[in-house]
C-alpha positions as semicolon CSV with decimal commas, in nm:
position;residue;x (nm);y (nm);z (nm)
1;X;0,523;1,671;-0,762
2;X;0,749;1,338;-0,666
3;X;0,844;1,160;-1,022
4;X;0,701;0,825;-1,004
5;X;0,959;0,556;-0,926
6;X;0,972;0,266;-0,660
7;X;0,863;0,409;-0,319
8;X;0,630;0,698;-0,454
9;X;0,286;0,734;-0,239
10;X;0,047;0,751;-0,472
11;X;-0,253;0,960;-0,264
12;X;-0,591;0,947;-0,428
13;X;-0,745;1,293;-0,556
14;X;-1,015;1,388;-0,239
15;X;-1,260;1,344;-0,571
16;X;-1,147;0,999;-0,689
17;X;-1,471;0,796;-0,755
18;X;-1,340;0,428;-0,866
19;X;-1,383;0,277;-0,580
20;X;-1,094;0,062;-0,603
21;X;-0,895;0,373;-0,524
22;X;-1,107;0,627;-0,368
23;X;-0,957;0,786;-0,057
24;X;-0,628;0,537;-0,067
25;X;-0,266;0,593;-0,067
26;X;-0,094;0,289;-0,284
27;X;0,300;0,261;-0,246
28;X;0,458;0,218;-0,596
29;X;0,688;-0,063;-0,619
30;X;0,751;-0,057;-0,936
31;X;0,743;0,224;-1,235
32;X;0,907;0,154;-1,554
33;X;0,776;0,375;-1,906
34;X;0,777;0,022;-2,131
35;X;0,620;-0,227;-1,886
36;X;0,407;-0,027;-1,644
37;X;0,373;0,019;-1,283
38;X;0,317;-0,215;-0,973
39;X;0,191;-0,097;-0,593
40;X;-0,063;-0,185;-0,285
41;X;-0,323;0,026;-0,142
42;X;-0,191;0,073;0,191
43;X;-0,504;0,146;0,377
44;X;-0,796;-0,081;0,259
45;X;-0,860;-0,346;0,550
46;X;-0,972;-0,709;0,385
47;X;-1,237;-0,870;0,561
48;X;-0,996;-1,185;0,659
49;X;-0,688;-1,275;0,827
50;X;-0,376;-1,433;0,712
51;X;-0,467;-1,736;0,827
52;X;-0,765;-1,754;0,684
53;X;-0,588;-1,758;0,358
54;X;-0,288;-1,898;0,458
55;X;-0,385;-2,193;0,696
56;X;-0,057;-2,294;0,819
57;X;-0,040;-1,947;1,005
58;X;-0,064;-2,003;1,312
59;X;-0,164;-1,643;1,478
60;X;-0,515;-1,565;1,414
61;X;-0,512;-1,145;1,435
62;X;-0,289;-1,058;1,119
63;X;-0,461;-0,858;0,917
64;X;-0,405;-0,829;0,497
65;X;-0,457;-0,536;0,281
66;X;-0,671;-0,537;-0,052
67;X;-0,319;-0,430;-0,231
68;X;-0,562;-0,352;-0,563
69;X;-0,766;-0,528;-0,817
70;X;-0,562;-0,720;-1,004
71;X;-0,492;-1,114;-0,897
72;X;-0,687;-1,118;-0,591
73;X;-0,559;-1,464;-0,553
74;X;-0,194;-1,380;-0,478
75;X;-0,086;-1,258;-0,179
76;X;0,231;-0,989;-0,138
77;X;0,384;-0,851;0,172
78;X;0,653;-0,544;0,246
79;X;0,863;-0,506;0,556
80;X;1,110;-0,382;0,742
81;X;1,337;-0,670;0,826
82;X;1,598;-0,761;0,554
83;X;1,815;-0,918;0,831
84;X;1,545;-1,202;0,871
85;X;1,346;-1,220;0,529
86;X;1,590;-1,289;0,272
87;X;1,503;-1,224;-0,081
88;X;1,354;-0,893;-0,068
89;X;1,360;-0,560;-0,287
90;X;1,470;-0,238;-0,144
91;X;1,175;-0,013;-0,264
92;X;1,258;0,302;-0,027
93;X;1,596;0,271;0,252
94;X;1,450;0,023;0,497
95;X;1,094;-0,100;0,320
96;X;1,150;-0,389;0,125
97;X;0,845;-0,584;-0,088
98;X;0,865;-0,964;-0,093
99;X;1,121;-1,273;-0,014
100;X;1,098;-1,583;0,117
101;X;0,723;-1,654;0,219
102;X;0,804;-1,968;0,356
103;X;1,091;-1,857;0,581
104;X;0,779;-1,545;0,680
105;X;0,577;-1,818;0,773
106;X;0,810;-1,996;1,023
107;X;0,920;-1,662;1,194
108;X;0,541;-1,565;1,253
109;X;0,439;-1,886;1,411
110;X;0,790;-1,897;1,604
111;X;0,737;-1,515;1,776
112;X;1,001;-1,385;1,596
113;X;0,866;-1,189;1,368
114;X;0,807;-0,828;1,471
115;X;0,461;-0,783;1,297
116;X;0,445;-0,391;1,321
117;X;0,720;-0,369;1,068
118;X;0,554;-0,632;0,787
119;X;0,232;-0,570;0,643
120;X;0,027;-0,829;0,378
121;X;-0,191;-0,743;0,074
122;X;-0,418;-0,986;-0,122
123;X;-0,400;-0,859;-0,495
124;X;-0,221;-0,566;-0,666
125;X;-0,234;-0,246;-0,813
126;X;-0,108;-0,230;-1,206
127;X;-0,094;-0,019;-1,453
128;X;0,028;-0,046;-1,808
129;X;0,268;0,110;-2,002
130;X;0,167;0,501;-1,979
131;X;-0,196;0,412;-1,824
132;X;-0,037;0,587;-1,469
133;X;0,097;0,851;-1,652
134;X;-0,251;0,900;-1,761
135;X;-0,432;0,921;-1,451
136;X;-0,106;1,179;-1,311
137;X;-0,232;1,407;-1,620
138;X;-0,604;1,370;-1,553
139;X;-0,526;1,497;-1,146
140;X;-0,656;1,147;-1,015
141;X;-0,332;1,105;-0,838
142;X;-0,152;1,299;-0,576
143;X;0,198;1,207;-0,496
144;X;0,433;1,200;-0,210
145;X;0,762;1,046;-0,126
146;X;0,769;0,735;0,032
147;X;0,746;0,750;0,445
148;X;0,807;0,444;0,671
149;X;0,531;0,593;0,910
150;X;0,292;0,617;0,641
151;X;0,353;0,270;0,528
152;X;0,308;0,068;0,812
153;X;0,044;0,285;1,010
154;X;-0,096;0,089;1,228
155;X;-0,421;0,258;1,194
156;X;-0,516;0,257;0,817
157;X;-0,849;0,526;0,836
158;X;-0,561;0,764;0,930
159;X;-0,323;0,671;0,613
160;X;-0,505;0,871;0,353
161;X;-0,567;1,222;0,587
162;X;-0,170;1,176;0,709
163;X;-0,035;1,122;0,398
164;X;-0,207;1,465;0,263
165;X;-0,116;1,624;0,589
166;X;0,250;1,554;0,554
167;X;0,241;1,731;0,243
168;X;0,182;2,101;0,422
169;X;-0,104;2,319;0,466
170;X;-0,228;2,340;0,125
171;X;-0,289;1,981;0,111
172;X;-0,416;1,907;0,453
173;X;-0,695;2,129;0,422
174;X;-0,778;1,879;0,144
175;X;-0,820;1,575;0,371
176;X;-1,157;1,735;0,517
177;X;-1,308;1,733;0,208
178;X;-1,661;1,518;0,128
179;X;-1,625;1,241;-0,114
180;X;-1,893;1,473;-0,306
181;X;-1,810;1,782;-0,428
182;X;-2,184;1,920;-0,417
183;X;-2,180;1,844;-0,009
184;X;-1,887;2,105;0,054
């Protein structure tokens, strides 16, 4: 088992039921005993665009992420290009979380954005202090390092059944499971 720290994959338990969390893999951005712990669901689709929420984007076909329950009014974005988003926070070598939204907002309507290596949430995932630690000790939680392919997947029904299949054998077999035990 990975500790949990910035860049852990947090990959539900096959038998997860909230439904905020069932069958996801959320990338922990933050983990820290006193205050809690901070990530997005990496592979729950909203049902708008960015510039449906963010109207002075100009490109219609960017999707956002429901990152998790908590402030579904903020949005939060990770990505891969340090060089041209200042402001960011190295989470794993190469994936940062965050910077300058307004400098973002400029390089996607100018084209030079590459927008395979930035991906948008609306909301969060949080836990308080030892709530995480919690769920790790009730088996809700599977975890995994951090893996750039994982994270920006283009294709987010396959995030969940790769993430468990980059774990090995024992855990792949897991990704065919049914949601309900009693259907196996």
């Amino acid at each position: 088992m990975v500790s949990l720290s910035p860049g852990t994959l947090l990959i539900a338990d096959p038998f997860l039921k909230d439904p905020n969390f069932a069958r996801t893999v959320v990338l922990l951005c933050e983990h820290q005993d006193t205050k809690g712990s901070f990530g997005f669901v990496l592979n729950k689709l909203f049902d708008q665009q960015l510039n449906d929420l963010v109207p002075e984007i100009l490109i219609n076909t960017i999707p956002v992420f429901y990152g998790g329950p908590v402030q579904i009014d903020t949005i939060h974005f990770i990505h891969q290009q340090p060089e041209l988003i200042k402001g960011g926070f190295e989470i794993i070598k190469g994936v940062y979380w965050g910077g300058e939204f307004d400098t973002v907002v400029s390089l996607i309507n100018n084209g030079k954005l590459d927008l395979t290596k930035i991906k948008f949430f609306i909301g969060y995932s949080g836990w308080s202090s030892g709530q995480l630690e919690n769920e790790m000790n009730d088996k809700s939680w599977i975890t995994s390092t951090g893996d750039i392919s994982i994270i920006f997947e283009e294709e987010e029904q396959n995030i969940w059944k790769q993430a468990l299949k980059n774990l090995g054998s024992n855990f792949a077999i897991m990704a065919n499971f049914p949601i309900d035990p009693l259907l196996n």
